Amino acid sequence: DAGITQSPRYKITETGRQVTLMCHQTWSHSYMFWYRQDLGHGLRLIYYSAAADITDKGEVPDGYVVSRSKTENFPLTLESATRSQTSVYFCASFGLENTGELFFGEGSRLTVL
Amino acid sequence: ELKVEQNPLFLSMQEGKNYTIYCNYSTTSDRLYWYRQDPGKSLESLFVLLSNGAVKQEGRLMASLDTKARLSTLHITAAVHDLSATYFCAVPSTSGTYKYIFGTGTRLKVLA
């Protein structure tokens, strides 16, 4: 099916472990984003990418790593997870032909124990 | 640094009533977006406002943008239970970029 998908949808891990959240879109959209959502903070931008091999930091990039070797994939890695990274993570995308509105994945709920 | 503030943060209203949600932002922007999020779900686009004075309407919701006042409003007319959700506005952090900054959201509950 066309769209933007995230995996895993739910993940429990332990402090210090490495975790990778996957994001895949089938629209060939240029721009892709990672947001985290926490109560009281709304959505905060972690990283975004304008195209393959082009990424840039958002509001809260510390502790996260991204890559974008292919247009359709934008994985987010927590190299050493901390409890403060317990959150719901949303991937989003849009193409240059759009008006700039974001299309969101279903979210990945991460719990760090 | 761009700040995006929404108010109220929580809104409980009776069916059939009207109300307005406000989104203020601190730097110049000619674009603003509204999104809706149902509990436990993802966000979906509601309105795209691309210029000063832009007004968009969908059913009982109407959004407007005043770039000079750095203000957008989301007006609810004759609320119904199905409108219960959290509403977010989002603004590009710098003119011409796509680093969107979101407001903290307004949680709307419409009581029957």
PDB file of C-alpha atoms in Angstrom:
ATOM      1  CA  ASP A   1       0.000   0.000   0.000  1.00  0.00           C
ATOM      2  CA  ALA A   2       1.140   3.518  -0.737  1.00  0.00           C
ATOM      3  CA  GLY A   3       1.890   5.756   2.180  1.00  0.00           C
ATOM      4  CA  ILE A   4       4.291   6.195   5.025  1.00  0.00           C
ATOM      5  CA  THR A   5       4.926   3.373   7.422  1.00  0.00           C
ATOM      6  CA  GLN A   6       6.881   3.122  10.648  1.00  0.00           C
ATOM      7  CA  SER A   7       8.308   0.118  12.412  1.00  0.00           C
ATOM      8  CA  PRO A   8       8.258  -1.094  15.040  1.00  0.00           C
ATOM      9  CA  ARG A   9       5.012   0.391  16.287  1.00  0.00           C
ATOM     10  CA  TYR A  10       5.870  -0.486  19.877  1.00  0.00           C
ATOM     11  CA  LYS A  11       9.279  -1.052  21.413  1.00  0.00           C
ATOM     12  CA  ILE A  12      10.504  -1.589  24.947  1.00  0.00           C
ATOM     13  CA  THR A  13      14.215  -1.413  25.538  1.00  0.00           C
ATOM     14  CA  GLU A  14      16.698  -0.834  28.320  1.00  0.00           C
ATOM     15  CA  THR A  15      18.913   2.101  29.082  1.00  0.00           C
ATOM     16  CA  GLY A  16      22.113   2.004  27.074  1.00  0.00           C
ATOM     17  CA  ARG A  17      20.783  -0.173  24.260  1.00  0.00           C
ATOM     18  CA  GLN A  18      20.857   0.920  20.653  1.00  0.00           C
ATOM     19  CA  VAL A  19      17.454   1.234  18.999  1.00  0.00           C
ATOM     20  CA  THR A  20      16.559   1.977  15.383  1.00  0.00           C
ATOM     21  CA  LEU A  21      13.157   3.195  14.320  1.00  0.00           C
ATOM     22  CA  MET A  22      12.390   2.719  10.656  1.00  0.00           C
ATOM     23  CA  CYS A  23      10.416   4.969   8.360  1.00  0.00           C
ATOM     24  CA  HIS A  24       9.492   4.081   4.802  1.00  0.00           C
ATOM     25  CA  GLN A  25       7.442   6.101   2.318  1.00  0.00           C
ATOM     26  CA  THR A  26       6.238   5.052  -1.118  1.00  0.00           C
ATOM     27  CA  TRP A  27       5.513   8.504  -2.572  1.00  0.00           C
ATOM     28  CA  SER A  28       9.119   9.395  -3.425  1.00  0.00           C
ATOM     29  CA  HIS A  29       8.707  12.514  -1.311  1.00  0.00           C
ATOM     30  CA  SER A  30      11.788  14.672  -1.064  1.00  0.00           C
ATOM     31  CA  TYR A  31      11.410  15.799   2.528  1.00  0.00           C
ATOM     32  CA  MET A  32      11.250  13.525   5.529  1.00  0.00           C
ATOM     33  CA  PHE A  33      11.079  14.360   9.219  1.00  0.00           C
ATOM     34  CA  TRP A  34      11.313  12.795  12.632  1.00  0.00           C
ATOM     35  CA  TYR A  35       9.317  14.264  15.510  1.00  0.00           C
ATOM     36  CA  ARG A  36       8.866  13.179  19.080  1.00  0.00           C
ATOM     37  CA  GLN A  37       5.679  13.796  21.000  1.00  0.00           C
ATOM     38  CA  ASP A  38       5.620  14.216  24.739  1.00  0.00           C
ATOM     39  CA  LEU A  39       2.902  15.489  27.049  1.00  0.00           C
ATOM     40  CA  GLY A  40       3.237  19.210  27.567  1.00  0.00           C
ATOM     41  CA  HIS A  41       5.639  19.655  24.656  1.00  0.00           C
ATOM     42  CA  GLY A  42       3.565  18.976  21.604  1.00  0.00           C
ATOM     43  CA  LEU A  43       5.709  17.758  18.721  1.00  0.00           C
ATOM     44  CA  ARG A  44       9.388  18.583  18.603  1.00  0.00           C
ATOM     45  CA  LEU A  45      11.522  18.166  15.507  1.00  0.00           C
ATOM     46  CA  ILE A  46      14.505  15.855  15.929  1.00  0.00           C
ATOM     47  CA  TYR A  47      15.966  15.722  12.415  1.00  0.00           C
ATOM     48  CA  TYR A  48      14.834  16.305   8.911  1.00  0.00           C
ATOM     49  CA  SER A  49      16.077  15.480   5.434  1.00  0.00           C
ATOM     50  CA  ALA A  50      15.608  17.420   2.214  1.00  0.00           C
ATOM     51  CA  ALA A  51      16.776  14.581  -0.038  1.00  0.00           C
ATOM     52  CA  ALA A  52      18.905  11.454  -0.017  1.00  0.00           C
ATOM     53  CA  ASP A  53      22.198  12.103   1.783  1.00  0.00           C
ATOM     54  CA  ILE A  54      21.022  15.525   3.021  1.00  0.00           C
ATOM     55  CA  THR A  55      20.030  15.772   6.665  1.00  0.00           C
ATOM     56  CA  ASP A  56      19.845  18.568   9.223  1.00  0.00           C
ATOM     57  CA  LYS A  57      19.221  18.967  12.908  1.00  0.00           C
ATOM     58  CA  GLY A  58      15.945  20.048  14.396  1.00  0.00           C
ATOM     59  CA  GLU A  59      15.084  21.301  17.869  1.00  0.00           C
ATOM     60  CA  VAL A  60      16.145  18.255  19.882  1.00  0.00           C
ATOM     61  CA  PRO A  61      18.796  16.243  17.979  1.00  0.00           C
ATOM     62  CA  ASP A  62      21.043  15.202  20.870  1.00  0.00           C
ATOM     63  CA  GLY A  63      21.218  11.448  21.371  1.00  0.00           C
ATOM     64  CA  TYR A  64      19.850  10.669  17.907  1.00  0.00           C
ATOM     65  CA  VAL A  65      21.436   9.758  14.602  1.00  0.00           C
ATOM     66  CA  VAL A  66      19.807   9.663  11.180  1.00  0.00           C
ATOM     67  CA  SER A  67      20.782   8.592   7.712  1.00  0.00           C
ATOM     68  CA  ARG A  68      19.137   8.704   4.359  1.00  0.00           C
ATOM     69  CA  SER A  69      20.872   6.596   1.753  1.00  0.00           C
ATOM     70  CA  LYS A  70      17.643   6.067  -0.214  1.00  0.00           C
ATOM     71  CA  THR A  71      14.844   8.536  -0.825  1.00  0.00           C
ATOM     72  CA  GLU A  72      12.188   6.232   0.593  1.00  0.00           C
ATOM     73  CA  ASN A  73      13.849   5.384   3.907  1.00  0.00           C
ATOM     74  CA  PHE A  74      14.743   7.582   6.860  1.00  0.00           C
ATOM     75  CA  PRO A  75      15.820   5.535   9.901  1.00  0.00           C
ATOM     76  CA  LEU A  76      16.264   7.123  13.320  1.00  0.00           C
ATOM     77  CA  THR A  77      18.808   5.563  15.668  1.00  0.00           C
ATOM     78  CA  LEU A  78      19.165   6.061  19.382  1.00  0.00           C
ATOM     79  CA  GLU A  79      22.769   5.041  19.896  1.00  0.00           C
ATOM     80  CA  SER A  80      22.503   4.618  23.664  1.00  0.00           C
ATOM     81  CA  ALA A  81      18.914   4.941  24.801  1.00  0.00           C
ATOM     82  CA  THR A  82      18.062   6.941  27.899  1.00  0.00           C
ATOM     83  CA  ARG A  83      14.839   7.112  29.882  1.00  0.00           C
ATOM     84  CA  SER A  84      14.285  10.662  28.710  1.00  0.00           C
ATOM     85  CA  GLN A  85      13.924   9.274  25.201  1.00  0.00           C
ATOM     86  CA  THR A  86      10.755   7.436  26.163  1.00  0.00           C
ATOM     87  CA  SER A  87       8.276   8.998  23.784  1.00  0.00           C
ATOM     88  CA  VAL A  88       6.089   8.566  20.761  1.00  0.00           C
ATOM     89  CA  TYR A  89       8.043   9.119  17.569  1.00  0.00           C
ATOM     90  CA  PHE A  90       6.420  10.256  14.359  1.00  0.00           C
ATOM     91  CA  CYS A  91       7.900  10.189  10.914  1.00  0.00           C
ATOM     92  CA  ALA A  92       6.479  12.540   8.287  1.00  0.00           C
ATOM     93  CA  SER A  93       7.093  13.486   4.693  1.00  0.00           C
ATOM     94  CA  PHE A  94       6.045  15.724   1.857  1.00  0.00           C
ATOM     95  CA  GLY A  95       7.067  16.273  -1.726  1.00  0.00           C
ATOM     96  CA  LEU A  96       8.092  19.519  -3.365  1.00  0.00           C
ATOM     97  CA  GLU A  97       4.946  19.439  -5.432  1.00  0.00           C
ATOM     98  CA  ASN A  98       2.875  19.706  -2.265  1.00  0.00           C
ATOM     99  CA  THR A  99       1.915  22.817  -0.360  1.00  0.00           C
ATOM    100  CA  GLY A 100       4.250  21.826   2.435  1.00  0.00           C
ATOM    101  CA  GLU A 101       1.715  19.962   4.516  1.00  0.00           C
ATOM    102  CA  LEU A 102       3.117  16.966   6.315  1.00  0.00           C
ATOM    103  CA  PHE A 103       1.896  13.405   5.945  1.00  0.00           C
ATOM    104  CA  PHE A 104       2.501  11.445   9.104  1.00  0.00           C
ATOM    105  CA  GLY A 105       3.206   7.822   9.823  1.00  0.00           C
ATOM    106  CA  GLU A 106       1.268   6.009  12.530  1.00  0.00           C
ATOM    107  CA  GLY A 107       3.932   6.557  15.163  1.00  0.00           C
ATOM    108  CA  SER A 108       6.332   4.383  17.139  1.00  0.00           C
ATOM    109  CA  ARG A 109       5.874   4.220  20.886  1.00  0.00           C
ATOM    110  CA  LEU A 110       9.238   3.702  22.570  1.00  0.00           C
ATOM    111  CA  THR A 111       9.695   2.906  26.236  1.00  0.00           C
ATOM    112  CA  VAL A 112      13.177   2.961  27.738  1.00  0.00           C
ATOM    113  CA  LEU A 113      13.427   1.188  31.084  1.00  0.00           C
TER     114      LEU A 113
ATOM    115  CA  GLU B   1      14.035  31.334  18.148  1.00  0.00           C
ATOM    116  CA  LEU B   2      10.514  30.749  16.953  1.00  0.00           C
ATOM    117  CA  LYS B   3       7.852  30.247  19.608  1.00  0.00           C
ATOM    118  CA  VAL B   4       4.424  28.919  18.725  1.00  0.00           C
ATOM    119  CA  GLU B   5       1.784  29.275  21.391  1.00  0.00           C
ATOM    120  CA  GLN B   6      -1.717  27.914  21.365  1.00  0.00           C
ATOM    121  CA  ASN B   7      -4.547  28.771  23.676  1.00  0.00           C
ATOM    122  CA  PRO B   8      -6.412  27.445  25.293  1.00  0.00           C
ATOM    123  CA  LEU B   9      -4.504  24.244  26.007  1.00  0.00           C
ATOM    124  CA  PHE B  10      -7.664  22.476  27.088  1.00  0.00           C
ATOM    125  CA  LEU B  11     -11.192  23.211  26.009  1.00  0.00           C
ATOM    126  CA  SER B  12     -14.344  21.518  27.162  1.00  0.00           C
ATOM    127  CA  MET B  13     -17.468  22.713  25.432  1.00  0.00           C
ATOM    128  CA  GLN B  14     -21.069  21.761  24.956  1.00  0.00           C
ATOM    129  CA  GLU B  15     -22.402  20.495  21.675  1.00  0.00           C
ATOM    130  CA  GLY B  16     -23.887  23.258  19.583  1.00  0.00           C
ATOM    131  CA  LYS B  17     -21.625  25.978  20.966  1.00  0.00           C
ATOM    132  CA  ASN B  18     -19.074  28.074  19.112  1.00  0.00           C
ATOM    133  CA  TYR B  19     -15.495  28.629  20.122  1.00  0.00           C
ATOM    134  CA  THR B  20     -12.124  29.779  18.782  1.00  0.00           C
ATOM    135  CA  ILE B  21      -8.655  28.347  19.231  1.00  0.00           C
ATOM    136  CA  TYR B  22      -5.750  30.749  18.857  1.00  0.00           C
ATOM    137  CA  CYS B  23      -2.257  30.177  17.527  1.00  0.00           C
ATOM    138  CA  ASN B  24       0.342  32.908  17.998  1.00  0.00           C
ATOM    139  CA  TYR B  25       3.864  32.739  16.637  1.00  0.00           C
ATOM    140  CA  SER B  26       6.843  34.910  17.318  1.00  0.00           C
ATOM    141  CA  THR B  27       8.634  35.402  13.980  1.00  0.00           C
ATOM    142  CA  THR B  28       7.640  36.274  10.455  1.00  0.00           C
ATOM    143  CA  SER B  29       5.953  33.527   8.481  1.00  0.00           C
ATOM    144  CA  ASP B  30       3.610  33.559   5.532  1.00  0.00           C
ATOM    145  CA  ARG B  31       2.512  29.957   6.029  1.00  0.00           C
ATOM    146  CA  LEU B  32       0.730  28.095   8.777  1.00  0.00           C
ATOM    147  CA  TYR B  33      -0.718  24.602   9.054  1.00  0.00           C
ATOM    148  CA  TRP B  34      -3.377  23.047  11.247  1.00  0.00           C
ATOM    149  CA  TYR B  35      -3.437  19.366  12.151  1.00  0.00           C
ATOM    150  CA  ARG B  36      -5.823  17.151  14.029  1.00  0.00           C
ATOM    151  CA  GLN B  37      -4.882  14.220  16.241  1.00  0.00           C
ATOM    152  CA  ASP B  38      -7.349  11.724  17.673  1.00  0.00           C
ATOM    153  CA  PRO B  39      -6.338   9.969  20.921  1.00  0.00           C
ATOM    154  CA  GLY B  40      -3.686   7.331  20.304  1.00  0.00           C
ATOM    155  CA  LYS B  41      -3.583   8.146  16.607  1.00  0.00           C
ATOM    156  CA  SER B  42      -1.375   9.987  14.190  1.00  0.00           C
ATOM    157  CA  LEU B  43      -1.784  13.539  12.928  1.00  0.00           C
ATOM    158  CA  GLU B  44      -3.726  14.459   9.848  1.00  0.00           C
ATOM    159  CA  SER B  45      -3.670  17.701   7.917  1.00  0.00           C
ATOM    160  CA  LEU B  46      -6.674  19.968   8.364  1.00  0.00           C
ATOM    161  CA  PHE B  47      -5.805  23.292   6.800  1.00  0.00           C
ATOM    162  CA  VAL B  48      -2.998  24.831   4.801  1.00  0.00           C
ATOM    163  CA  LEU B  49      -2.819  28.629   5.017  1.00  0.00           C
ATOM    164  CA  LEU B  50      -0.305  30.090   2.594  1.00  0.00           C
ATOM    165  CA  SER B  51      -0.809  33.842   2.664  1.00  0.00           C
ATOM    166  CA  ASN B  52      -1.962  36.764   4.745  1.00  0.00           C
ATOM    167  CA  GLY B  53      -5.746  36.819   4.954  1.00  0.00           C
ATOM    168  CA  ALA B  54      -6.105  33.186   3.900  1.00  0.00           C
ATOM    169  CA  VAL B  55      -9.311  31.584   5.093  1.00  0.00           C
ATOM    170  CA  LYS B  56     -10.191  27.923   4.738  1.00  0.00           C
ATOM    171  CA  GLN B  57     -13.354  26.127   5.814  1.00  0.00           C
ATOM    172  CA  GLU B  58     -14.198  22.476   6.200  1.00  0.00           C
ATOM    173  CA  GLY B  59     -17.516  21.590   7.720  1.00  0.00           C
ATOM    174  CA  ARG B  60     -17.793  23.182  11.147  1.00  0.00           C
ATOM    175  CA  LEU B  61     -14.168  24.317  11.205  1.00  0.00           C
ATOM    176  CA  MET B  62     -12.783  27.506   9.743  1.00  0.00           C
ATOM    177  CA  ALA B  63      -9.172  28.627   9.879  1.00  0.00           C
ATOM    178  CA  SER B  64      -7.698  32.024   9.112  1.00  0.00           C
ATOM    179  CA  LEU B  65      -4.268  33.596   9.030  1.00  0.00           C
ATOM    180  CA  ASP B  66      -3.159  37.131   9.847  1.00  0.00           C
ATOM    181  CA  THR B  67       0.560  37.274   9.148  1.00  0.00           C
ATOM    182  CA  LYS B  68       0.910  40.851  10.341  1.00  0.00           C
ATOM    183  CA  ALA B  69      -0.484  39.979  13.745  1.00  0.00           C
ATOM    184  CA  ARG B  70       1.325  36.606  13.623  1.00  0.00           C
ATOM    185  CA  LEU B  71      -1.939  34.967  14.534  1.00  0.00           C
ATOM    186  CA  SER B  72      -4.086  32.158  13.232  1.00  0.00           C
ATOM    187  CA  THR B  73      -7.503  31.184  14.492  1.00  0.00           C
ATOM    188  CA  LEU B  74      -9.406  27.933  14.266  1.00  0.00           C
ATOM    189  CA  HIS B  75     -13.097  28.618  14.715  1.00  0.00           C
ATOM    190  CA  ILE B  76     -15.534  25.903  15.659  1.00  0.00           C
ATOM    191  CA  THR B  77     -19.173  26.423  14.787  1.00  0.00           C
ATOM    192  CA  ALA B  78     -21.942  24.433  16.471  1.00  0.00           C
ATOM    193  CA  ALA B  79     -19.572  21.851  17.902  1.00  0.00           C
ATOM    194  CA  VAL B  80     -20.358  18.155  17.694  1.00  0.00           C
ATOM    195  CA  HIS B  81     -18.837  15.259  19.609  1.00  0.00           C
ATOM    196  CA  ASP B  82     -16.876  14.069  16.548  1.00  0.00           C
ATOM    197  CA  LEU B  83     -14.740  17.199  16.744  1.00  0.00           C
ATOM    198  CA  SER B  84     -13.230  16.013  20.022  1.00  0.00           C
ATOM    199  CA  ALA B  85      -9.485  15.748  19.336  1.00  0.00           C
ATOM    200  CA  THR B  86      -6.240  17.611  19.830  1.00  0.00           C
ATOM    201  CA  TYR B  87      -5.525  20.387  17.363  1.00  0.00           C
ATOM    202  CA  PHE B  88      -2.050  21.583  16.509  1.00  0.00           C
ATOM    203  CA  CYS B  89      -0.789  24.529  14.525  1.00  0.00           C
ATOM    204  CA  ALA B  90       2.633  24.480  12.890  1.00  0.00           C
ATOM    205  CA  VAL B  91       4.827  27.219  11.421  1.00  0.00           C
ATOM    206  CA  PRO B  92       8.132  27.083   9.505  1.00  0.00           C
ATOM    207  CA  SER B  93      10.940  28.119  11.851  1.00  0.00           C
ATOM    208  CA  THR B  94      12.539  30.285   9.198  1.00  0.00           C
ATOM    209  CA  SER B  95      10.897  31.775   6.175  1.00  0.00           C
ATOM    210  CA  GLY B  96      11.508  29.571   3.182  1.00  0.00           C
ATOM    211  CA  THR B  97      12.431  26.470   5.163  1.00  0.00           C
ATOM    212  CA  TYR B  98      10.517  23.377   6.112  1.00  0.00           C
ATOM    213  CA  LYS B  99      11.673  23.092   9.720  1.00  0.00           C
ATOM    214  CA  TYR B 100       8.220  23.239  11.193  1.00  0.00           C
ATOM    215  CA  ILE B 101       7.680  24.189  14.790  1.00  0.00           C
ATOM    216  CA  PHE B 102       4.491  22.935  16.372  1.00  0.00           C
ATOM    217  CA  GLY B 103       2.377  24.496  19.053  1.00  0.00           C
ATOM    218  CA  THR B 104       1.740  22.439  22.186  1.00  0.00           C
ATOM    219  CA  GLY B 105      -1.754  21.612  20.993  1.00  0.00           C
ATOM    220  CA  THR B 106      -5.302  22.312  22.145  1.00  0.00           C
ATOM    221  CA  ARG B 107      -7.175  19.353  23.512  1.00  0.00           C
ATOM    222  CA  LEU B 108     -10.838  19.780  22.660  1.00  0.00           C
ATOM    223  CA  LYS B 109     -13.595  17.805  24.323  1.00  0.00           C
ATOM    224  CA  VAL B 110     -17.135  18.290  23.113  1.00  0.00           C
ATOM    225  CA  LEU B 111     -19.743  17.194  25.596  1.00  0.00           C
ATOM    226  CA  ALA B 112     -23.098  15.840  24.496  1.00  0.00           C
TER     227      ALA B 112
END
